[in-house]
Short mmCIF file of N, CA and C in Angstrom, two decimals:
data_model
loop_
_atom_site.label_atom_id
_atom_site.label_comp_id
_atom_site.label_asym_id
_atom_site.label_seq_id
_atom_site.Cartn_x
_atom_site.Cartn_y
_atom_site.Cartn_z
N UNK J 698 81.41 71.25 96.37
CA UNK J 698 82.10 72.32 95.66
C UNK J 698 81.17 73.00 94.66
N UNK J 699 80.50 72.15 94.00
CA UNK J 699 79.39 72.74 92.89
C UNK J 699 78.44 74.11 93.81
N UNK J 700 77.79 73.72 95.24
CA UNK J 700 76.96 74.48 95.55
C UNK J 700 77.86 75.59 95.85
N UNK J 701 78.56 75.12 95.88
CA UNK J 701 79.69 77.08 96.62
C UNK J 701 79.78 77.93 95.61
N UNK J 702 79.86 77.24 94.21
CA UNK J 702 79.97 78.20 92.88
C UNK J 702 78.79 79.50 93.53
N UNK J 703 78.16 79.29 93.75
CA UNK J 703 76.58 80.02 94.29
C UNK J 703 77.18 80.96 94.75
N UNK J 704 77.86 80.39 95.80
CA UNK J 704 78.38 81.49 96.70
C UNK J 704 79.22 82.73 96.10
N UNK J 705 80.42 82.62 95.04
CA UNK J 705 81.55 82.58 94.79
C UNK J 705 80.42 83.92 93.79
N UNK J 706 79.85 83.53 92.93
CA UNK J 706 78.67 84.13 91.96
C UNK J 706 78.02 85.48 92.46
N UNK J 707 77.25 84.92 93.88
CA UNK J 707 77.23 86.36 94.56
C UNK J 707 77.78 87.09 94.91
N UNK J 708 79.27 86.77 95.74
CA UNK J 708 80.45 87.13 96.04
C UNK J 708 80.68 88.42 94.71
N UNK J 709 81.18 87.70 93.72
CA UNK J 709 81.32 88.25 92.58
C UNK J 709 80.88 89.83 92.20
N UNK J 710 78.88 89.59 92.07
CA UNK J 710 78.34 90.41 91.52
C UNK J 710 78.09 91.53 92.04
N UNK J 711 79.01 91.98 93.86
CA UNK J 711 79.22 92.74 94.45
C UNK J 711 80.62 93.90 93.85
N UNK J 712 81.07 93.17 93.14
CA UNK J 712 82.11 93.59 93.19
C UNK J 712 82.44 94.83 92.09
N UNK J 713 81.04 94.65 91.47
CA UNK J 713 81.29 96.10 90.24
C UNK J 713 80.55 97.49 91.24
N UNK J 714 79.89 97.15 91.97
CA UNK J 714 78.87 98.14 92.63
C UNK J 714 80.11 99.14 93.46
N UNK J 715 80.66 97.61 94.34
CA UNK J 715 81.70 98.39 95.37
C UNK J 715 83.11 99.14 94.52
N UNK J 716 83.22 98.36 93.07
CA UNK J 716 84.64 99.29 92.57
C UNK J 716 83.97 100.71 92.53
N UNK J 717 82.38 100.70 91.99
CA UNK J 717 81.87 102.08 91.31
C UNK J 717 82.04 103.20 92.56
N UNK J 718 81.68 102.89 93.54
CA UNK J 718 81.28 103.13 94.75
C UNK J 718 82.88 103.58 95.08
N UNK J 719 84.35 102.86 95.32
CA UNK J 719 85.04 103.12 95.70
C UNK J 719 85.39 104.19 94.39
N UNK J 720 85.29 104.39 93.37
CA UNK J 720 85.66 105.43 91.79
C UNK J 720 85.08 106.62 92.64
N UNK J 721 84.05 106.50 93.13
CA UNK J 721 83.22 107.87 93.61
C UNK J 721 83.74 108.20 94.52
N UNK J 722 83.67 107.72 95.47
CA UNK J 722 84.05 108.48 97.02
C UNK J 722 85.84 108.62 97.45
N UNK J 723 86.58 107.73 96.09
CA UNK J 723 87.95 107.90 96.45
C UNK J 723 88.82 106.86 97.77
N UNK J 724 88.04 106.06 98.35
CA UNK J 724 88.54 105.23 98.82
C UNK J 724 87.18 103.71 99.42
N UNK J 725 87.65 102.79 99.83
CA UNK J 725 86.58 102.17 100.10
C UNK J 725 85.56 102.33 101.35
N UNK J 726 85.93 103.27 102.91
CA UNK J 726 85.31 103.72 103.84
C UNK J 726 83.87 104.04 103.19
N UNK J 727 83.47 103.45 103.38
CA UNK J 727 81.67 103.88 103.33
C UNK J 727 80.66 103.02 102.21
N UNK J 728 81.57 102.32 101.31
CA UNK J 728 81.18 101.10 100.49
C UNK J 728 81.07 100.28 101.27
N UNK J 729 79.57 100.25 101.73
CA UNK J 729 79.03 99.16 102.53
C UNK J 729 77.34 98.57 101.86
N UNK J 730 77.25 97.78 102.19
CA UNK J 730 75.61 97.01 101.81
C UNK J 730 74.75 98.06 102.09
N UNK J 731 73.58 98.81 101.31
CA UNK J 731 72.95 99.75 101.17
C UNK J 731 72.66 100.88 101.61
N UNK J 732 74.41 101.15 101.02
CA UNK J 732 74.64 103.22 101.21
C UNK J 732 75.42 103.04 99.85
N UNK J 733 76.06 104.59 99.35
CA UNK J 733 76.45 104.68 98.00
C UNK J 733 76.73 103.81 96.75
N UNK J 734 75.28 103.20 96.42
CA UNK J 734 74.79 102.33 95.48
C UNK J 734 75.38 100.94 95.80
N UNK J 735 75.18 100.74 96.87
CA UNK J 735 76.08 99.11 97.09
C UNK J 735 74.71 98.82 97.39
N UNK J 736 74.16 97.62 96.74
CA UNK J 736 73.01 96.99 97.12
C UNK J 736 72.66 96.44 98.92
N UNK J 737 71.91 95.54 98.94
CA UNK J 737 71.91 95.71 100.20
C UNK J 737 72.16 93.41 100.20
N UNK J 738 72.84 93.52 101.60
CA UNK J 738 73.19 92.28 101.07
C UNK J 738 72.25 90.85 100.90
N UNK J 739 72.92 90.10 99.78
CA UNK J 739 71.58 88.81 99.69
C UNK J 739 72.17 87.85 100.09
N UNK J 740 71.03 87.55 100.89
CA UNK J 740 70.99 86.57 101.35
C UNK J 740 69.96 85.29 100.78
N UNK J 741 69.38 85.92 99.36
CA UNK J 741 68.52 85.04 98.94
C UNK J 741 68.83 83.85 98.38
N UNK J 742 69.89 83.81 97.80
CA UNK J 742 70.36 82.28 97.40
C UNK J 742 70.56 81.23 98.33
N UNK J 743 70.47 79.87 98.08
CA UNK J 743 70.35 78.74 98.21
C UNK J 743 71.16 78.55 99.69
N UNK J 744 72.53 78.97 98.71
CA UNK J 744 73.70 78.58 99.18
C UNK J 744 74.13 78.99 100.12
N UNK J 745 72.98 81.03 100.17
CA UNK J 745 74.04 81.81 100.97
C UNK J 745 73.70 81.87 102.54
N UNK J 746 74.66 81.25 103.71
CA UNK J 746 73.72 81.67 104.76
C UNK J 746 73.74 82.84 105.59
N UNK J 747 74.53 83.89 105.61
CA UNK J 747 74.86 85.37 105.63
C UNK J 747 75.67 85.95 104.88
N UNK J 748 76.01 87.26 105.12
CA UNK J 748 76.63 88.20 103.83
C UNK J 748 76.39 89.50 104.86
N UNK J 749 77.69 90.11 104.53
CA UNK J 749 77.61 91.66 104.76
C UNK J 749 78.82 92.27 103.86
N UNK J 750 78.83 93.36 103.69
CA UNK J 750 79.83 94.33 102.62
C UNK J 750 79.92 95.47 103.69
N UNK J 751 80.86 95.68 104.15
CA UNK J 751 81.41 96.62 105.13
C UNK J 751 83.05 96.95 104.57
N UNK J 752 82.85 98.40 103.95
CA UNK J 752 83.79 99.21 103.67
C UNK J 752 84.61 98.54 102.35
N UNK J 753 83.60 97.92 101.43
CA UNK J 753 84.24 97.10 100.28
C UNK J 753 84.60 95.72 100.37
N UNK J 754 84.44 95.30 101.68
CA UNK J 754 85.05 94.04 102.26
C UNK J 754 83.75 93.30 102.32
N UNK J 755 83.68 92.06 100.89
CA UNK J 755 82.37 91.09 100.89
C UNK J 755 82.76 90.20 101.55
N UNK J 756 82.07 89.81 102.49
CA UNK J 756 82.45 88.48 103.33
C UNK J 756 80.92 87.50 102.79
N UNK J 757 81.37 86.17 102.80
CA UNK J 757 79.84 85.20 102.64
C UNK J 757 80.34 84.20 102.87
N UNK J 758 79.02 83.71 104.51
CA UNK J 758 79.02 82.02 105.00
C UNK J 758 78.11 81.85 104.47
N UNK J 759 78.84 80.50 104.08
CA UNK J 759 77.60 79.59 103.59
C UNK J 759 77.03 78.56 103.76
N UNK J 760 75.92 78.00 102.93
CA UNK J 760 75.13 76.87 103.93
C UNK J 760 75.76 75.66 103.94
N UNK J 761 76.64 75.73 102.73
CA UNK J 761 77.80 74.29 102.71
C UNK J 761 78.89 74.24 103.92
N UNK J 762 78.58 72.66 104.34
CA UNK J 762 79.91 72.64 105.69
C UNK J 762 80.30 71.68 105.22
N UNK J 763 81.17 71.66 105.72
CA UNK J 763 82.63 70.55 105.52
C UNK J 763 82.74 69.88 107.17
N UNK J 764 82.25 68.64 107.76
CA UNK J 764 82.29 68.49 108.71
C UNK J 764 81.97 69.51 109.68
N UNK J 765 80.79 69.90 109.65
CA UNK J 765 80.45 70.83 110.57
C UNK J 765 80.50 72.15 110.58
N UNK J 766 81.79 72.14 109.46
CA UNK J 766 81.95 73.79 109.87
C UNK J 766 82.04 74.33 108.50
N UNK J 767 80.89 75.69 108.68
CA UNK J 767 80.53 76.32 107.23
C UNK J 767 81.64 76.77 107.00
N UNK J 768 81.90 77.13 105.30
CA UNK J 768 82.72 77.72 104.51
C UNK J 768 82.71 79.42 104.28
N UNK J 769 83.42 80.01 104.21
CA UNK J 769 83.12 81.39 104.14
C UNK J 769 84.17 81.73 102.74
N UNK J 770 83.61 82.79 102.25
CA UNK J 770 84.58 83.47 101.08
C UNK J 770 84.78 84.59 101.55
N UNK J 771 85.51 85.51 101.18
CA UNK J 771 86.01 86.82 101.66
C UNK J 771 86.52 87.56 100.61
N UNK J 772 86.14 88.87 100.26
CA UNK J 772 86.78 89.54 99.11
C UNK J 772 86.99 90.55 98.99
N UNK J 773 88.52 91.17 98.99
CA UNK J 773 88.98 92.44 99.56
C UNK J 773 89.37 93.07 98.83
N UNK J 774 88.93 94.60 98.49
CA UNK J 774 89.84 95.66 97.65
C UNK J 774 90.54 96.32 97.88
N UNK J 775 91.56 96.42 97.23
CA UNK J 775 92.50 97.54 97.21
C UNK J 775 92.80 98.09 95.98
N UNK J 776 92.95 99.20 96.45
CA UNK J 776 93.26 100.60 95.11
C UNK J 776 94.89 100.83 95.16
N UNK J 777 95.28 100.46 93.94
CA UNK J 777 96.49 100.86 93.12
C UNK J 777 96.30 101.87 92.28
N UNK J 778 96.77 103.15 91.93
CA UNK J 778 97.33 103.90 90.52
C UNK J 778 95.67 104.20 90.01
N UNK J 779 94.64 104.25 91.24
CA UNK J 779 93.44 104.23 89.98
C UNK J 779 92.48 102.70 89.75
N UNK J 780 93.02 101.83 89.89
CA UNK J 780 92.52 100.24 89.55
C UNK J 780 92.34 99.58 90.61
N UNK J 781 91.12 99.34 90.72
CA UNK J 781 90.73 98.04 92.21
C UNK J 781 91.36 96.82 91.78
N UNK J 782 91.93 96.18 92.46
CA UNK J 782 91.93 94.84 92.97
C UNK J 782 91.87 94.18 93.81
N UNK J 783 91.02 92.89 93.53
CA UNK J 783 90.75 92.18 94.65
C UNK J 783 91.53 90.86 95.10
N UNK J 784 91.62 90.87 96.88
CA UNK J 784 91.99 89.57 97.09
C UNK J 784 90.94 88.47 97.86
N UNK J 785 91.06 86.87 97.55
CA UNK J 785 90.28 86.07 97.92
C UNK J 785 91.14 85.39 99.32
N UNK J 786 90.00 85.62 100.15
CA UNK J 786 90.79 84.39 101.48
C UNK J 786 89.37 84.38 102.04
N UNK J 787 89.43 83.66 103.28
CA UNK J 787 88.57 82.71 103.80
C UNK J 787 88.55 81.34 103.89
N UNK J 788 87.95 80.46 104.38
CA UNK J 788 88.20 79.10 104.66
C UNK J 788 87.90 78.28 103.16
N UNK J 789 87.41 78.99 102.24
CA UNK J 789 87.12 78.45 100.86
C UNK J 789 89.06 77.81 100.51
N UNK J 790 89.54 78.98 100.56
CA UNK J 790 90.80 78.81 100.46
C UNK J 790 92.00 77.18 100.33
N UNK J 791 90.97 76.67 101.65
CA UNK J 791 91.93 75.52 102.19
C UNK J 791 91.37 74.41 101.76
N UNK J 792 90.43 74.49 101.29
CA UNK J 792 89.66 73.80 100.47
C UNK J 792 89.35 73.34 98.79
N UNK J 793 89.95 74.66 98.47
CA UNK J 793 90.26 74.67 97.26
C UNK J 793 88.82 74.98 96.34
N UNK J 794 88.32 75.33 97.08
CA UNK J 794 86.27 76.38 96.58
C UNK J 794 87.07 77.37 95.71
N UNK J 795 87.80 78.42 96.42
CA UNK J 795 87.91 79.75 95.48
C UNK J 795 89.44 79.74 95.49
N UNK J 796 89.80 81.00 94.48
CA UNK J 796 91.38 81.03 94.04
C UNK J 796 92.09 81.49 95.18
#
């Protein structure tokens, strides 16, 4: 559980780029990993063993498995009234890694 924080961290630090990104263009279509200031995705940490950001939607497997089978986080926006929010699912979920 400690090494997933990693994950959860990068997960995270996507998530101001893609709100800025969705403020600009008015919805999330095109907030993806390196087009309108969305970085491009890392894969440099420890923990992480892919990553892509397609249309605001951070997905990340990682190198931690649980009997075989890697963990993934997932983190989705949606626009209310003006205000992003995000939801967490993925197999972290059932596990009790992320909220």
């Amino acid at each position: 559980k400690a090494k997933f924080a990693e994950v959860i961290s990068v997960g995270n630090s996507f998530k101001t780029t893609v709100s800025l990104c969705m403020d600009d263009l008015g919805t999330n279509v095109g907030c993806s990993a390196g087009s309108n200031g969305v970085p491009a995705a890392d894969t440099a940490p420890t923990n992480v063993f892919s990553m892509t950001v397609t249309d605001g939607v951070i997905t990340i497997v990682s190198t931690v498995s649980v009997e075989g089978d890697a963990i993934d986080f997932i983190i989705t926006p949606t626009t209310n009234s003006g205000s992003v929010t995000w939801a967490q699912t993925g197999s972290c979920l059932a596990k009790g890694w992320c909220k």
